[in-house]
Coordinates of C-alpha atoms and ligand atoms in Angstrom, one line a residue:
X1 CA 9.8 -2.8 25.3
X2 CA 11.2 0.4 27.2
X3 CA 8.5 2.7 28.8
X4 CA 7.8 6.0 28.0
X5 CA 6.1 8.8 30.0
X6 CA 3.9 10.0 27.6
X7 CA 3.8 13.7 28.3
X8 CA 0.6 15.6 28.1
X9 CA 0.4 18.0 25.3
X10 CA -2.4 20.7 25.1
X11 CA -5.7 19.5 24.0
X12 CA -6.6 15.9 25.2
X13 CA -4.8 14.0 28.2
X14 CA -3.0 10.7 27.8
X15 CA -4.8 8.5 30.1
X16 CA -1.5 6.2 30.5
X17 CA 1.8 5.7 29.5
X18 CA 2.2 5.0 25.6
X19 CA 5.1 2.0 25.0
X20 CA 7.8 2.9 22.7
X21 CA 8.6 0.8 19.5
X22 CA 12.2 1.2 18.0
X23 CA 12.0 1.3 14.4
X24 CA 14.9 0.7 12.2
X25 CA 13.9 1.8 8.4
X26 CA 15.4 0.1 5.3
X27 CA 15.4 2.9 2.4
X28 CA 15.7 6.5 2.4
X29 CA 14.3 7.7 -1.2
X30 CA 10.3 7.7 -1.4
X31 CA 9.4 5.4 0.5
X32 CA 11.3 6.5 3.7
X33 CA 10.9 9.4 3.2
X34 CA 6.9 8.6 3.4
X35 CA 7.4 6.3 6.2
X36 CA 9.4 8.3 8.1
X37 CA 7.0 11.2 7.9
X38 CA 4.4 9.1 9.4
X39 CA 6.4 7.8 12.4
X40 CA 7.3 11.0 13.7
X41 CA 3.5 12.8 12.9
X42 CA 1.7 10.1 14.2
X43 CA 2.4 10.2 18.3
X44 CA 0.6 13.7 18.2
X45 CA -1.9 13.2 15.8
X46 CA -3.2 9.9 16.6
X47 CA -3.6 11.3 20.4
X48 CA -2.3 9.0 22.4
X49 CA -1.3 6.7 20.4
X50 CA -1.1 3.2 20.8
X51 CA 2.6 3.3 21.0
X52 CA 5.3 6.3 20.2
X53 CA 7.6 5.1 17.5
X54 CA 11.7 5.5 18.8
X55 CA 13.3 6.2 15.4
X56 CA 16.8 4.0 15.9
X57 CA 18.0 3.5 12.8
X58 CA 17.7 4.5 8.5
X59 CA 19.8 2.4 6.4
X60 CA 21.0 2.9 2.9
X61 CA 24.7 1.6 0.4
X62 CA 25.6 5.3 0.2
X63 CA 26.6 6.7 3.8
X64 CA 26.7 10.0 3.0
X65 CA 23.1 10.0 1.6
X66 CA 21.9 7.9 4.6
X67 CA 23.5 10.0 7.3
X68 CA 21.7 13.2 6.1
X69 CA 18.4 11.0 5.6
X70 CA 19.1 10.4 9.7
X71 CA 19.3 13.9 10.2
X72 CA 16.8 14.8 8.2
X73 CA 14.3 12.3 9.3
X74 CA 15.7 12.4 12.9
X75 CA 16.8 9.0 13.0
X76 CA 19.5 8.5 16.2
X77 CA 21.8 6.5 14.1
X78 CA 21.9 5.2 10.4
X79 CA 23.5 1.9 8.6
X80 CA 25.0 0.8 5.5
X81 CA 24.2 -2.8 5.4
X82 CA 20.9 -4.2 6.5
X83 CA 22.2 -7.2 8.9
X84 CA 23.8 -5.1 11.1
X85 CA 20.3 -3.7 12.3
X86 CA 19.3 -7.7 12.7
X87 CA 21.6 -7.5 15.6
X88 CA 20.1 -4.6 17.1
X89 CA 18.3 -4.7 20.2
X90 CA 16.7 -1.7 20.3
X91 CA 15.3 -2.2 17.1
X92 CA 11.8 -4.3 17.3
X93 CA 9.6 -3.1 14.0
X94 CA 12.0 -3.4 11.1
X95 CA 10.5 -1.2 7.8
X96 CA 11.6 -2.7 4.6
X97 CA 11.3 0.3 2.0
X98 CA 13.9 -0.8 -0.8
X99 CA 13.5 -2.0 -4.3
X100 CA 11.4 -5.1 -4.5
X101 CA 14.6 -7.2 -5.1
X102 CA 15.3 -5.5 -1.5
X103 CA 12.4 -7.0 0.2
X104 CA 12.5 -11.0 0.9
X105 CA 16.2 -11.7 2.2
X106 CA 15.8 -8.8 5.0
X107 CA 12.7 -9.2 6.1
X108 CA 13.4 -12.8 6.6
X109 CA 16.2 -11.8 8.8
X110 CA 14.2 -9.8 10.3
X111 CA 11.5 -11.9 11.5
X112 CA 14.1 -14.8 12.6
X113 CA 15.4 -12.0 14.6
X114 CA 12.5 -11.9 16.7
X115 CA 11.4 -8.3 14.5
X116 CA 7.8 -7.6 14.0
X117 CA 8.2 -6.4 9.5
X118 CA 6.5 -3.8 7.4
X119 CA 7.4 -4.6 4.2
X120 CA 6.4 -2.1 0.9
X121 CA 4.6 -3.1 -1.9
X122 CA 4.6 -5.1 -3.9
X123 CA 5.9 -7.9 -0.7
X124 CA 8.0 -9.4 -3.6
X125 CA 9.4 -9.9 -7.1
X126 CA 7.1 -13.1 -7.5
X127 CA 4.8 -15.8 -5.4
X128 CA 7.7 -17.8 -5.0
X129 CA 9.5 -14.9 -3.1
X130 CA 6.2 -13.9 -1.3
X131 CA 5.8 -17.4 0.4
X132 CA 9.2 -17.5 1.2
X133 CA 8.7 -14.1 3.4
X134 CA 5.1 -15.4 4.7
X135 CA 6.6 -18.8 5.9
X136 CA 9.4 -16.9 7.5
X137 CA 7.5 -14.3 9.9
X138 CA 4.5 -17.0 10.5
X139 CA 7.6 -19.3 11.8
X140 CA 9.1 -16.4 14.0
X141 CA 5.3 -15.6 15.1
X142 CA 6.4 -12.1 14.8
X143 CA 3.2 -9.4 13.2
X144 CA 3.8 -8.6 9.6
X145 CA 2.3 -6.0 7.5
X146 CA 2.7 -4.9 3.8
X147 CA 2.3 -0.9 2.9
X148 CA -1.1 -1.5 0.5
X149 CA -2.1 2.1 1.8
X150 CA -4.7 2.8 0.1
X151 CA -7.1 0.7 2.4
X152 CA -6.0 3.2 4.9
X153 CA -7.4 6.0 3.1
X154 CA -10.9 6.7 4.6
X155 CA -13.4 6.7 2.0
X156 CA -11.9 3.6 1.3
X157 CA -12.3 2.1 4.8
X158 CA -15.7 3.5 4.6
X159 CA -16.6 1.5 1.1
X160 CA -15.6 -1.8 3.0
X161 CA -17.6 -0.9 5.6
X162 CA -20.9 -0.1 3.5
X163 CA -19.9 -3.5 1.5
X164 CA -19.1 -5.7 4.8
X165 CA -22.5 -4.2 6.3
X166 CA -24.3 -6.2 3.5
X167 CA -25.4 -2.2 2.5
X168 CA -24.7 -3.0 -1.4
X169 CA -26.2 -7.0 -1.4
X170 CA -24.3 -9.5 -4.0
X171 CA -22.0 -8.1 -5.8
X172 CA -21.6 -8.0 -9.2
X173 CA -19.1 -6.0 -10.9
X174 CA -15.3 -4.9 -9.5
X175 CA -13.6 -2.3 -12.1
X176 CA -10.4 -1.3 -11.5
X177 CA -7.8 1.2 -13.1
X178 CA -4.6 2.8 -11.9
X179 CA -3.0 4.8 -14.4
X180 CA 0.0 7.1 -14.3
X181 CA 2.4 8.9 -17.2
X182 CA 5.8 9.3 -15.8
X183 CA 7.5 7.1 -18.3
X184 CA 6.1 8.4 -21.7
X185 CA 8.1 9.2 -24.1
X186 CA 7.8 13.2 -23.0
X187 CA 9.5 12.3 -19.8
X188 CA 12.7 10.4 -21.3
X189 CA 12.7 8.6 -18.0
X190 CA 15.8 6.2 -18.2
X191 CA 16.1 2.4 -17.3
X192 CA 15.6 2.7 -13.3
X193 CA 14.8 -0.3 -11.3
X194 CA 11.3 -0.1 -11.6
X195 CA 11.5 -0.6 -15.2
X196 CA 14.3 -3.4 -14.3
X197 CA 13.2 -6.8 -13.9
X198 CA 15.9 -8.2 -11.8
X199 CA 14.9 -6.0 -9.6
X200 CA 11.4 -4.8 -9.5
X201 CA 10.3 -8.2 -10.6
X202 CA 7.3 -6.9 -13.0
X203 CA 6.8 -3.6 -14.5
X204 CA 3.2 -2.0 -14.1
X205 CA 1.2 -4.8 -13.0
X206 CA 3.7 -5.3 -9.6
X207 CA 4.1 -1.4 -9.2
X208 CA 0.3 0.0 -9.9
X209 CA -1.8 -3.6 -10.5
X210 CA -0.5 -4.9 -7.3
X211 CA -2.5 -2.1 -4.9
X212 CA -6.0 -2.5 -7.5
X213 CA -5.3 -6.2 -6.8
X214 CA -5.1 -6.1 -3.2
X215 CA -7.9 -3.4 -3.2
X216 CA -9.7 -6.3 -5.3
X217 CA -9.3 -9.1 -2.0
X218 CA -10.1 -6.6 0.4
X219 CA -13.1 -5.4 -1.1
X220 CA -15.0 -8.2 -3.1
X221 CA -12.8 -11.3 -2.2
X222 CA -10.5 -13.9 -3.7
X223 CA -10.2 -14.5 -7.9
X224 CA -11.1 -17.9 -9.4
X225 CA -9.1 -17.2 -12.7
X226 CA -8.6 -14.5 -14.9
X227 CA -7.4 -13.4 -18.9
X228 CA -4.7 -10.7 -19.4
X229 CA -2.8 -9.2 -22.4
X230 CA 0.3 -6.7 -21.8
X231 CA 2.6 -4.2 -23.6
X232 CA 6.0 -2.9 -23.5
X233 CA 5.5 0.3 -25.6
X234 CA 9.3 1.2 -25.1
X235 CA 11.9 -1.3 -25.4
X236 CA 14.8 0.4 -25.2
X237 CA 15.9 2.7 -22.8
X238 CA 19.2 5.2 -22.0
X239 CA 20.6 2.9 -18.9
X240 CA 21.0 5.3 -15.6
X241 CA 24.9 5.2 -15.8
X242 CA 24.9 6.5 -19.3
X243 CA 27.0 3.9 -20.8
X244 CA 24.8 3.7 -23.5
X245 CA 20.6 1.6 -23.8
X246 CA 19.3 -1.5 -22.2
X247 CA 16.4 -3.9 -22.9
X248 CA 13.0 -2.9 -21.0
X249 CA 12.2 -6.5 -19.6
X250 CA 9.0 -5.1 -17.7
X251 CA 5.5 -4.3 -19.0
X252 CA 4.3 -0.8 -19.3
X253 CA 1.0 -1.8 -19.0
X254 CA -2.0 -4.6 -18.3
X255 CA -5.2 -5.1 -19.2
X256 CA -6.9 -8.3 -17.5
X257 CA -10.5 -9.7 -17.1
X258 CA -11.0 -11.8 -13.7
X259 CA -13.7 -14.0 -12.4
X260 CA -14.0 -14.1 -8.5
X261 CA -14.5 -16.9 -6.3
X262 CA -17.8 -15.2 -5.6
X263 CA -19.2 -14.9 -9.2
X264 CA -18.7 -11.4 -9.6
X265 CA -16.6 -10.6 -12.6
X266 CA -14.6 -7.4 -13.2
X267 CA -11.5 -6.0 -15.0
X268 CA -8.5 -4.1 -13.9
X269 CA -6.2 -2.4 -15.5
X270 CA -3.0 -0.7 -14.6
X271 CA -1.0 1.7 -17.2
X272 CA 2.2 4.2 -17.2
X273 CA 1.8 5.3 -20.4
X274 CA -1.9 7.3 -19.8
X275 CA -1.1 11.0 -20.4
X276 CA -2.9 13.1 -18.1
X277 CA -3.3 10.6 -15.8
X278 CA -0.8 11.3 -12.6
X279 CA -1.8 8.5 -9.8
X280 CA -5.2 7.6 -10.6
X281 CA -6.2 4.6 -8.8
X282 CA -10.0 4.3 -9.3
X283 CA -12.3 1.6 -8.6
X284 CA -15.9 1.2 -9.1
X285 CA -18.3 -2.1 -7.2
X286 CA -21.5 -2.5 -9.0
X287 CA -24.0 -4.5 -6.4
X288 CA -27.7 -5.6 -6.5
X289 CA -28.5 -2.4 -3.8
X290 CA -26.1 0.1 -5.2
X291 CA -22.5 1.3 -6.1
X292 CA -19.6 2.8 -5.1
X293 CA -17.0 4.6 -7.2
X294 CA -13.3 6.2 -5.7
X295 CA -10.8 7.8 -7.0
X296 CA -7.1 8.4 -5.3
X297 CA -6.6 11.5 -7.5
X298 CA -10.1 12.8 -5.0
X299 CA -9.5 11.0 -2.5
X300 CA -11.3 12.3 0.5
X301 CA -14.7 11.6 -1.8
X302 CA -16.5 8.7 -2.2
X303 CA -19.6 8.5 -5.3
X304 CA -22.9 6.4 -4.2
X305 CA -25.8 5.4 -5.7
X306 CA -28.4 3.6 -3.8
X307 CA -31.3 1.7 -5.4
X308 CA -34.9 2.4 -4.6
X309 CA -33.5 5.6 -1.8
X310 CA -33.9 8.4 -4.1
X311 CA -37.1 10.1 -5.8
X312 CA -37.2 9.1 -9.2
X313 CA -36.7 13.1 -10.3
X314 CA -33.3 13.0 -8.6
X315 CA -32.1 9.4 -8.9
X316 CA -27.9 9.3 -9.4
X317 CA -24.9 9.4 -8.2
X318 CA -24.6 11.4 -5.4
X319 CA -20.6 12.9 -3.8
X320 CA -20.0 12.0 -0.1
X321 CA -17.3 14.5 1.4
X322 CA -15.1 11.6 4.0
X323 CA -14.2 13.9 6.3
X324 CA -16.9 13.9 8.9
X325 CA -15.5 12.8 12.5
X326 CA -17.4 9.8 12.6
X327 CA -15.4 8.7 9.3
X328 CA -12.7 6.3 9.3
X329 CA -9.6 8.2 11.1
X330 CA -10.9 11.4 10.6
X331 CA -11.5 12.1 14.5
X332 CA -7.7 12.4 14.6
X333 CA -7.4 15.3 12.2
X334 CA -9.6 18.5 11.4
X335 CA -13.5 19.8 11.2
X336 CA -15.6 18.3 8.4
X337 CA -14.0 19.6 4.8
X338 CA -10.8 20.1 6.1
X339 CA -9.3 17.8 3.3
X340 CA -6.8 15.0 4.1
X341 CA -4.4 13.6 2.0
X342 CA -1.9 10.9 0.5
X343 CA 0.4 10.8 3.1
X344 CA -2.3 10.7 5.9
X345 CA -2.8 7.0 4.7
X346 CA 0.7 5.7 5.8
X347 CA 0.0 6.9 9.4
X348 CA -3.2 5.2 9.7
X349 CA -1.9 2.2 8.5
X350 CA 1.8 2.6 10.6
X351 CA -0.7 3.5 13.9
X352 CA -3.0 -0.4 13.3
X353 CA 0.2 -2.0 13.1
X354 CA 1.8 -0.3 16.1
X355 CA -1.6 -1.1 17.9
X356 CA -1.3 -4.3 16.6
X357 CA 2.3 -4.8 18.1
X358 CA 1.7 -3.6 21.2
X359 CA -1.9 -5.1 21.9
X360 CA -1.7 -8.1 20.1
X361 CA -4.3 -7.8 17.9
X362 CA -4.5 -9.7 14.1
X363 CA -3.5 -7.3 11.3
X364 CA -6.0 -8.1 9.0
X365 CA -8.7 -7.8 7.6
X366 CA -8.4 -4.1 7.8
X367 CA -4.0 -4.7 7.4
X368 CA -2.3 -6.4 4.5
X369 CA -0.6 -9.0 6.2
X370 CA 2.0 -10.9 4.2
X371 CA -0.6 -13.6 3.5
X372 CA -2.3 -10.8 1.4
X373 CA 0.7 -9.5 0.0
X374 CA 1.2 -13.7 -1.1
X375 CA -2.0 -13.5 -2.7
X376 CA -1.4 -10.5 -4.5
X377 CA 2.1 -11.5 -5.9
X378 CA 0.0 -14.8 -7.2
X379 CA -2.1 -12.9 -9.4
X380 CA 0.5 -11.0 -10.7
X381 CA 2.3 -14.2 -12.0
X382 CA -1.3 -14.9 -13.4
X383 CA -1.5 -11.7 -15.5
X384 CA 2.1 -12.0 -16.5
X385 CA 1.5 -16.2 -17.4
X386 CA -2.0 -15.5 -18.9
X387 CA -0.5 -12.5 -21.2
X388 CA 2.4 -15.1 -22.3
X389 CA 0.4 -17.9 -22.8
X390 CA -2.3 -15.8 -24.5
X391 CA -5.1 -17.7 -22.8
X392 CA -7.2 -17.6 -19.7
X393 CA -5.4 -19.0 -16.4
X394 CA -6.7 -20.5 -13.1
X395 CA -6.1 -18.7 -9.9
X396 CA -4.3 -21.3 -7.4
X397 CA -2.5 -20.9 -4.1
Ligands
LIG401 C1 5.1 4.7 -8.5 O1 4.4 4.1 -9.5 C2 4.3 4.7 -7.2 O2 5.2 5.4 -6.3 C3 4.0 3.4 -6.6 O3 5.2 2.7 -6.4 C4 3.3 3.6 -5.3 O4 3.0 2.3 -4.7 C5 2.0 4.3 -5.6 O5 1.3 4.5 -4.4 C6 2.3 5.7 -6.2 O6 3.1 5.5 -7.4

């Protein structure tokens, strides 16, 4: 890994020289562009960083589109097909931020190349996929993250804190919901991949139930089984080409029950069809000393209730504003109320894994590693196989 002099900027001193880490970056559209974003924010945010990331490479089929992504992101070169950045020397994180059908066959390259891989969400179409991927990078002994950002996002950080501190005793309840509208009738939204099962491998429960689900391990711990029921409210669709409909193979929405390994019970529930709703992940943790309620669509707040710590005339709820320097990441950005945002969670979680890379250190428990994102794609087969079989199914590894 080349050196480079970390210059000092105004403000704090870099006390030494910050490594560099070539990237190359599968993807260009959302998730790039997201991706990207962080990389190039994060060496002067996160002051000095555990490592500067050396944009090498962007790769994407269409090379007109990918060359102006490269100049747009600032990426010294671009590709058109993915293998060709296996061979690449200078390349030593590979970013995998396709379509789901996208993910398992390059970031197995990857890590038989010797690459450390951050894959997106959801790490794959099904289990089967995901253990293929998490067999491959433990075999290369390469570090392997997948994007489930939302543990980066500080009042979430700050909830497993209060829960790992024992703060909230047993717990009993985990309720989850992400809901979103973009594919209601009113939005006419054709047959992309996401609503393609060959390639997106699920509809909302890999898209939205996969991050409630992850949230779900990280938070309260592993699922013993669970019940489920889904819907496809729109079964035909205008195909993107305009050659006329296609068949919606994915669900538009799930609805499960679960039973953890640790005898809480919960539900969660994932949905693009609730109007009003534009990317409401919201989760609320019942336990025997108190709970704890987020939601993204507020997401530098966090709602507490403590038992037995308030007078009886004011007992409830109370609003916590994250943003306090002695939050999670929040020394890195601005005063107290100086609000944070979406795409703030990407570079915490790009900076652990750089930190990670360069220090050795394990990716989880505060990282998805691709063991999580293995465990994730197994209870998606469980919704999917409990809402087919219409019964309750058995969570096993
Ligand atoms: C679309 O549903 C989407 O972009 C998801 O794919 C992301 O994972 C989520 O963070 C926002 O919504």
């Amino acid at each position: 890994m080349s050196k480079q002099t970390f210059t000092a900027m105004a403000g704090a001193r870099a006390e030494k020289e910050a490594p560099e880490i070539g990237v190359g970056m599968l993807g260009y559209a959302f998730m790039g562009k997201a991706h990207s974003n962080a990389y190039k924010k994060l060496p002067y945010m996160i002051y000095p960083p555990p490592a500067v990331p050396r944009l090498i490479a962007i790769c994407g089929r269409n090379e007109e589109a990918v060359a102006e992504a490269a100049r747009r992101f600032g990426y010294e070169g671009y590709y058109t097909d993915w293998r060709a950045m296996m061979e690449d020397d200078r390349i030593q994180l590979f970013d995998n931020g396709g379509p789901n059908s996208m993910h398992a066959e390059p970031c197995i390259a990857a890590a038989q190349a010797g690459k450390h891989v951050f894959c997106e969400k959801p790490l794959a179409r099904n289990a089967e996929e995901a253990k293929a991927m998490l067999d491959a990078v433990e075999k290369a002994g390469v570090k392997h993250m997948v994007a489930f950002n939302y543990r980066f996002v500080p009042a979430v950080r700050l909830a497993y804190d209060l829960i790992a501190s024992g703060k909230l005793g047993q717990i009993y309840h985990f309720r989850a919901v992400y809901l979103q509208e973009w594919i209601m009738p009113h939005y006419g939204t054709p047959k992309i991949w996401r609503l393609d099962r060959d390639v997106a491998g699920s509809g909302a429960i890999g898209d939205l139930g996969a991050h409630i689900i992850d949230l779900a391990h990280f938070l309260v711990g592993g699922m013993k089984s669970l019940s489920a029921v889904t819907r496809t409210f729109i079964e035909e669709r205008p195909l993107t080409d305009g050659s006329g409909t296609g068949k919606v193979d994915v669900d538009d929405a799930f609805v499960a029950t679960v039973e953890f390994e640790n005898g809480a019970i919960g539900t969660l529930e994932s949905s693009r069809f609730a109007a009003g709703r534009k990317n409401y992940n919201c989760f609320e943790i019942n336990g025997e000393k108190g709970s704890i309620h987020f939601n993204l669509e507020r997401l530098n707040e966090l709602q507490v209730f403590w038992v037995g710590e308030e007078p009886k005339e004011t007992q409830g709820f109370h609003d916590v504003l994250v943003t306090e320097g002695h939050h999670p990441w929040l020394e890195h950005w601005w005063p107290h109320g100086h609000i944070i945002g979406w795409e703030h969670t990407f570079v915490h979680e790009i900076t652990h894994l750089l930190d990670c890379i360069v220090n050795n250190k394990d990716v989880a428990p505060y990282g998805a590693t691709f063991e999580d994102g293995y465990r994730a794609a197994v209870i998606c087969d469980a919704i999917a196989e409990s809402a087919q079989a219409k019964r309750q199914v058995d969570i096993r590894y």
